């Protein structure tokens, strides 16, 4: 799926298909409702089926039965509960390959299908069905990296952007906070005139330093593409492949992002 | 007369003979020698410094980069194939295993739309610490391919590993 946020903060009617991969027979529509506590949520991000999870989403057909059609995206603009707020809502989320191949989704494991009107706001990181919260086991340094989540979230707040964009960059630049960068509190691999990495008194100081020097380039970035464009404007790296590598790290961050959040 | 002039031009401007410039990257633990007469680009301080881009003229360049394997590619071949897929290398690159400074490495090359591109990816494990991979890219046109590839190969030969900071 698109890793940007094609739906921004708009309200969309979506159908979610929960496939408990490797965990057959353990989920039902009731599980899903229980998980959210209600059937009204708002998307903050576009959604990803995490590699270890089983969340797949597609725009809902204009019917309430959670129909099985893999028809293209549909916006229920006539519905009073649906309030599109801008052009991004017009972007189509492609049907998942599975659904495209199987208009009537029949799976050897139990599959729950439900339709929501999405208007409330749980964090996107919680959008993993309860029966499938098992996380991929992260390498040890990744788990440690996520202990700094609050610092990235605070940076993101100051820069009006997404903490996970900053974490994607930081993971690439610090090697998920390898021993060397951890010792230096160097979250972003910044250097002393291109030579040795700089040393900071604390992780927070490193974060402040980065915000001061480069924050203006990424301020207000709503998508990873916008964030990367900001890095390009800062001439962050002359190596052509650099930006693709950083951009792709968002997927890795999202793959492991719940590792420090117990159920 | 014209052939003499051409020979002199080729000798003077057709190669990067002469002293080499050393480039050392302490963060990712490697160094290379770059021929004199070409321009090396580096990010401005205090930006992270993964490597250099060597300008060969026009849209021709050689890029040398070291990075942590934050993607957990796990091998040189996987790193090569993944990064090529990110960059949507059109055409079908020829890929084979090789070595770089004793490291396991993979090499991809292709000719496409008048361009000649080569990428070497090498993989350096570090025990419990996250691995590092190196990428050395040549992007040139077919007209200058032979000459630029000679520079590329000289850089590959000069590639030397150094201890990484702990």
XYZ file of C-alpha atoms in Angstrom:
429
model
C 0.000 0.000 0.000
C 0.975 3.558 -0.362
C 3.206 4.473 2.505
C 2.219 8.109 2.402
C -1.010 9.338 3.796
C -3.396 9.348 0.893
C -6.344 9.995 3.131
C -4.772 12.574 5.389
C -7.158 13.414 8.150
C -10.268 13.050 6.132
C -13.116 10.841 6.956
C -13.613 7.869 4.768
C -15.835 4.941 4.807
C -13.650 1.899 4.630
C -14.050 -1.759 4.741
C -11.409 -3.573 6.668
C -10.597 -7.170 6.111
C -8.789 -8.851 8.940
C -6.944 -11.956 8.008
C -5.346 -13.620 10.999
C -2.268 -14.861 9.232
C -0.755 -17.808 10.985
C -3.440 -17.529 13.614
C -6.439 -19.228 12.120
C -9.785 -19.224 13.719
C -8.973 -16.643 16.313
C -10.722 -13.522 15.151
C -14.238 -12.427 14.550
C -16.098 -9.263 13.791
C -16.817 -8.992 17.513
C -13.096 -9.043 18.196
C -12.639 -6.090 15.913
C -15.415 -4.078 17.458
C -14.074 -4.893 20.892
C -10.671 -3.795 19.838
C -11.722 -0.353 18.794
C -14.344 -0.097 21.446
C -16.719 1.347 18.905
C -17.160 1.269 15.203
C -16.304 4.879 14.618
C -12.678 5.792 14.153
C -10.694 8.336 12.220
C -7.572 7.602 10.276
C -4.574 9.681 10.949
C -2.367 7.841 8.512
C -2.784 5.653 5.592
C -2.738 2.118 6.771
C -0.302 -0.623 6.170
C -0.768 -4.253 6.532
C 2.198 -4.738 8.788
C 4.272 -7.650 7.655
C 3.619 -9.513 10.799
C 0.047 -8.452 11.078
C -2.943 -9.055 8.989
C -4.676 -5.782 8.541
C -5.750 -5.038 5.034
C -7.975 -2.177 4.049
C -9.790 -0.997 1.025
C -12.359 1.695 0.423
C -15.784 0.345 1.057
C -18.369 -0.291 -1.569
C -21.355 1.882 -0.992
C -23.267 -0.615 1.008
C -23.402 -1.524 4.578
C -23.088 -5.255 4.337
C -19.341 -5.279 4.140
C -19.752 -6.648 0.649
C -17.195 -8.901 -0.843
C -16.600 -6.946 -3.987
C -13.084 -5.875 -4.759
C -14.413 -2.931 -6.667
C -12.374 0.204 -6.816
C -12.352 2.971 -4.248
C -15.594 4.571 -3.381
C -16.312 7.711 -1.491
C -19.650 8.008 -0.006
C -19.843 11.741 -0.546
C -23.595 11.865 -0.332
C -23.563 10.374 3.085
C -24.020 13.094 5.719
C -21.471 11.389 7.931
C -18.828 11.603 5.278
C -16.953 14.859 5.151
C -14.157 14.899 2.636
C -11.983 17.908 3.191
C -9.797 18.118 0.164
C -8.370 16.615 -2.973
C -6.335 13.903 -1.235
C -9.485 11.958 -0.573
C -9.821 11.450 -4.285
C -6.737 9.273 -4.364
C -7.477 5.661 -4.764
C -6.152 3.053 -2.462
C -5.573 0.050 -4.678
C -7.268 -3.136 -3.737
C -4.961 -5.614 -2.144
C -3.690 -8.246 -4.524
C -5.490 -10.906 -2.586
C -8.792 -9.182 -2.914
C -8.186 -8.325 -6.523
C -7.737 -11.962 -7.280
C -10.594 -13.108 -5.175
C -13.634 -10.874 -5.452
C -15.430 -13.107 -3.060
C -12.890 -13.565 -0.406
C -12.796 -17.117 0.760
C -9.975 -18.097 2.972
C -9.060 -21.336 4.652
C -8.742 -19.397 7.885
C -11.540 -17.409 9.393
C -11.775 -13.934 7.994
C -13.660 -11.110 9.530
C -15.045 -8.347 7.376
C -16.483 -5.184 8.772
C -17.341 -1.741 7.556
C -16.769 1.383 9.599
C -17.372 5.007 9.252
C -14.043 6.401 10.355
C -14.374 9.527 12.374
C -12.638 9.136 15.720
C -8.898 9.152 16.236
C -6.961 6.262 17.633
C -3.293 6.397 16.787
C -2.475 4.547 13.638
C -0.133 2.345 15.561
C -3.105 0.830 17.311
C -4.769 -0.161 14.123
C -3.792 -3.763 14.422
C -6.563 -6.167 15.220
C -6.427 -7.513 18.704
C -6.086 -11.105 17.688
C -3.089 -10.299 15.592
C -1.054 -8.038 17.788
C 1.828 -10.428 17.824
C 4.770 -8.350 16.723
C 7.671 -9.482 14.638
C 10.568 -9.900 16.989
C 12.869 -6.950 16.429
C 16.639 -7.122 16.593
C 17.768 -5.954 20.053
C 19.036 -2.582 18.854
C 15.671 -1.849 17.295
C 13.856 -2.442 20.549
C 16.291 -0.125 22.257
C 15.820 2.472 19.539
C 12.106 2.637 20.235
C 12.772 3.554 23.834
C 13.472 7.038 22.485
C 10.086 7.309 20.872
C 9.030 10.167 23.143
C 11.923 12.282 21.943
C 10.945 11.812 18.302
C 7.324 12.513 19.103
C 8.263 15.741 20.804
C 10.433 16.715 17.818
C 7.565 15.924 15.491
C 5.253 18.113 17.504
C 7.662 21.012 17.273
C 8.074 20.487 13.539
C 4.449 19.720 12.803
C 5.352 16.466 11.149
C 5.264 12.762 11.831
C 7.552 11.199 14.413
C 7.963 8.107 12.289
C 9.522 10.122 9.461
C 12.138 11.329 11.908
C 12.598 7.827 13.228
C 13.106 6.487 9.716
C 15.868 9.010 9.154
C 17.390 8.425 12.550
C 17.384 4.646 12.138
C 19.335 4.997 8.920
C 21.784 7.519 10.276
C 22.441 5.976 13.643
C 22.171 2.314 12.694
C 19.193 2.020 15.026
C 21.380 3.649 17.637
C 24.404 1.382 17.465
C 26.842 1.363 20.372
C 28.950 4.147 18.890
C 26.056 6.531 18.288
C 24.442 5.620 21.567
C 27.608 6.519 23.409
C 27.670 9.863 21.616
C 23.920 10.432 21.979
C 24.048 11.090 18.262
C 20.547 10.310 17.024
C 21.074 11.548 13.487
C 24.688 10.770 12.678
C 25.664 14.411 12.427
C 29.367 14.946 11.994
C 32.157 17.246 12.874
C 33.016 18.709 9.466
C 32.331 15.422 7.762
C 34.743 13.552 10.003
C 33.943 12.049 13.369
C 30.415 11.998 14.627
C 29.452 14.747 17.032
C 28.974 14.013 20.682
C 26.044 15.296 22.740
C 25.336 15.381 26.428
C 21.993 13.684 25.944
C 19.642 12.323 23.312
C 17.440 15.343 23.887
C 20.332 17.658 23.116
C 20.949 15.786 19.866
C 17.285 16.156 18.981
C 17.363 19.883 19.707
C 20.488 20.249 17.601
C 18.854 18.554 14.631
C 15.692 20.620 14.937
C 17.761 23.804 15.026
C 19.856 22.905 11.989
C 17.469 21.011 9.740
C 14.028 21.331 11.214
C 13.057 24.121 8.860
C 13.503 21.830 5.849
C 10.964 19.290 7.004
C 8.593 21.472 8.983
C 5.003 20.659 8.145
C 5.857 17.557 6.107
C 2.648 15.547 5.871
C 4.015 12.638 3.878
C 7.309 10.823 3.721
C 7.745 12.198 0.222
C 7.448 15.736 1.567
C 9.876 14.890 4.319
C 12.367 13.487 1.800
C 11.909 16.548 -0.402
C 12.937 18.646 2.593
C 16.085 16.580 3.038
C 16.876 17.065 -0.626
C 16.533 20.809 -0.224
C 19.016 20.598 2.617
C 21.393 18.718 0.256
C 21.437 16.047 2.863
C 23.385 13.567 0.773
C 24.771 13.631 -2.792
C 24.364 9.861 -3.190
C 21.388 9.315 -5.443
C 20.197 6.196 -3.671
C 20.250 7.744 -0.218
C 16.737 9.153 -0.271
C 15.141 5.915 -1.410
C 16.890 4.069 1.373
C 15.685 6.524 4.001
C 12.193 6.551 2.579
C 11.996 2.782 2.698
C 12.990 2.793 6.349
C 9.571 4.104 7.202
C 8.325 0.609 6.459
C 10.845 -0.863 8.872
C 9.876 1.616 11.572
C 6.223 0.749 11.096
C 6.984 -2.932 11.117
C 8.467 -2.703 14.571
C 6.709 0.308 16.024
C 4.615 -1.525 18.565
C 7.493 -3.444 20.011
C 7.725 -1.254 23.090
C 4.007 -1.101 23.639
C 2.754 -4.079 25.564
C -0.802 -5.151 25.016
C 48.991 17.503 -37.601
C 45.410 16.866 -36.473
C 46.283 13.396 -35.265
C 49.155 14.821 -33.224
C 46.847 17.353 -31.637
C 44.329 14.654 -30.865
C 46.997 12.494 -29.270
C 48.164 15.414 -27.113
C 44.588 16.186 -26.072
C 43.981 12.579 -25.120
C 47.156 12.448 -23.102
C 46.463 15.710 -21.286
C 42.740 15.682 -20.835
C 41.664 12.204 -21.640
C 42.626 10.655 -18.353
C 42.984 11.593 -14.730
C 46.642 10.686 -14.493
C 48.636 12.167 -11.672
C 48.503 12.242 -7.921
C 45.454 10.838 -6.213
C 43.262 12.507 -3.627
C 42.644 10.496 -0.506
C 39.216 10.293 1.011
C 38.783 8.751 4.417
C 35.472 8.052 6.103
C 35.968 7.395 9.804
C 32.307 6.745 10.578
C 31.909 3.835 8.196
C 35.556 2.805 8.288
C 36.801 3.006 4.731
C 39.003 5.049 2.457
C 39.473 5.423 -1.281
C 41.809 7.238 -3.584
C 40.279 9.460 -6.206
C 42.307 10.657 -9.193
C 43.326 14.277 -9.263
C 41.445 16.490 -11.643
C 37.963 15.449 -10.591
C 35.732 17.169 -8.112
C 34.607 15.394 -4.941
C 31.270 16.404 -3.429
C 30.532 15.894 0.241
C 27.619 17.031 2.368
C 28.256 20.221 4.258
C 29.099 19.977 7.927
C 27.484 18.936 10.201
C 25.459 16.697 7.929
C 26.004 12.963 8.171
C 28.849 11.879 5.985
C 28.400 8.588 4.226
C 30.796 9.211 1.388
C 31.498 11.247 -1.690
C 30.270 11.800 -5.175
C 32.955 12.201 -7.794
C 31.927 14.419 -10.672
C 33.228 13.228 -13.993
C 31.545 15.920 -16.087
C 28.014 16.346 -17.318
C 25.711 13.796 -15.785
C 28.551 11.357 -15.248
C 29.599 10.531 -11.728
C 30.890 7.955 -9.318
C 29.312 7.706 -5.906
C 30.902 6.025 -2.894
C 28.717 5.440 0.123
C 28.830 3.614 3.419
C 25.681 3.027 5.484
C 24.465 0.985 8.388
C 22.346 -1.932 7.328
C 19.326 -0.355 8.949
C 17.188 -2.266 6.478
C 18.594 -5.606 7.662
C 19.417 -6.653 4.121
C 21.712 -9.270 5.592
C 24.001 -9.757 2.601
C 25.647 -7.915 -0.236
C 23.436 -9.543 -2.818
C 20.271 -8.703 -0.918
C 21.426 -5.119 -0.428
C 22.155 -4.796 -4.106
C 18.890 -6.247 -5.272
C 16.822 -4.252 -2.808
C 18.439 -0.917 -3.542
C 18.125 -1.513 -7.270
C 14.453 -2.200 -6.797
C 14.015 1.033 -4.828
C 15.566 2.961 -7.661
C 13.592 1.162 -10.331
C 16.554 0.225 -12.470
C 14.885 -0.300 -15.783
C 16.150 -2.988 -18.098
C 17.630 -6.161 -16.775
C 20.886 -5.601 -14.938
C 23.536 -8.256 -15.091
C 24.252 -9.273 -11.505
C 27.034 -11.405 -10.141
C 28.868 -12.046 -6.893
C 32.251 -10.485 -6.405
C 34.471 -9.163 -3.607
C 35.545 -5.731 -2.499
C 38.529 -5.317 -0.214
C 38.020 -8.880 0.905
C 34.337 -8.360 1.693
C 31.595 -10.357 0.068
C 30.134 -8.143 -2.614
C 27.725 -8.128 -5.517
C 27.945 -6.278 -8.773
C 25.191 -5.116 -11.087
C 25.678 -3.476 -14.449
C 23.557 -2.472 -17.324
C 23.428 -0.377 -20.442
C 20.231 1.543 -20.868
C 19.205 4.475 -23.059
C 22.765 5.459 -23.841
C 23.789 5.176 -20.201
C 26.198 2.774 -18.603
C 25.619 2.015 -14.917
C 27.543 -0.182 -12.539
C 26.932 -0.742 -8.850
C 29.009 -2.681 -6.376
C 27.545 -3.470 -2.968
C 29.751 -4.958 -0.259
C 28.668 -6.179 3.151
C 30.608 -5.859 6.399
C 29.418 -7.661 9.485
C 30.416 -6.399 12.929
C 29.517 -9.082 15.400
C 26.640 -7.990 17.582
C 26.656 -4.484 16.115
C 24.608 -3.603 13.096
C 26.352 -4.451 9.835
C 27.540 -1.870 7.345
C 27.215 -1.990 3.599
C 29.090 -0.051 0.988
C 27.847 1.012 -2.389
C 30.032 2.238 -5.195
C 28.144 3.445 -8.235
C 29.215 4.455 -11.686
C 26.718 6.369 -13.786
C 28.068 7.453 -17.128
C 27.177 7.554 -20.801
C 28.290 5.079 -23.371
C 30.565 7.628 -25.015
C 32.691 7.982 -21.894
C 32.122 4.508 -20.518
C 35.596 3.128 -21.115
C 37.390 6.086 -19.632
C 35.066 6.470 -16.664
C 35.107 2.785 -15.937
C 38.874 2.944 -15.679
C 38.489 5.591 -12.970
C 35.792 3.502 -11.299
C 38.023 0.446 -11.281
C 40.942 2.400 -9.850
C 38.680 3.585 -7.020
C 37.533 0.013 -6.417
C 41.137 -1.146 -6.226
C 41.973 1.612 -3.756
C 39.015 0.826 -1.482
C 40.453 0.025 1.939
C 38.731 -0.947 5.169
C 39.561 0.703 8.471
C 38.400 -0.002 11.992
C 35.059 1.496 12.828
C 34.557 3.582 15.943
C 33.206 1.803 18.976
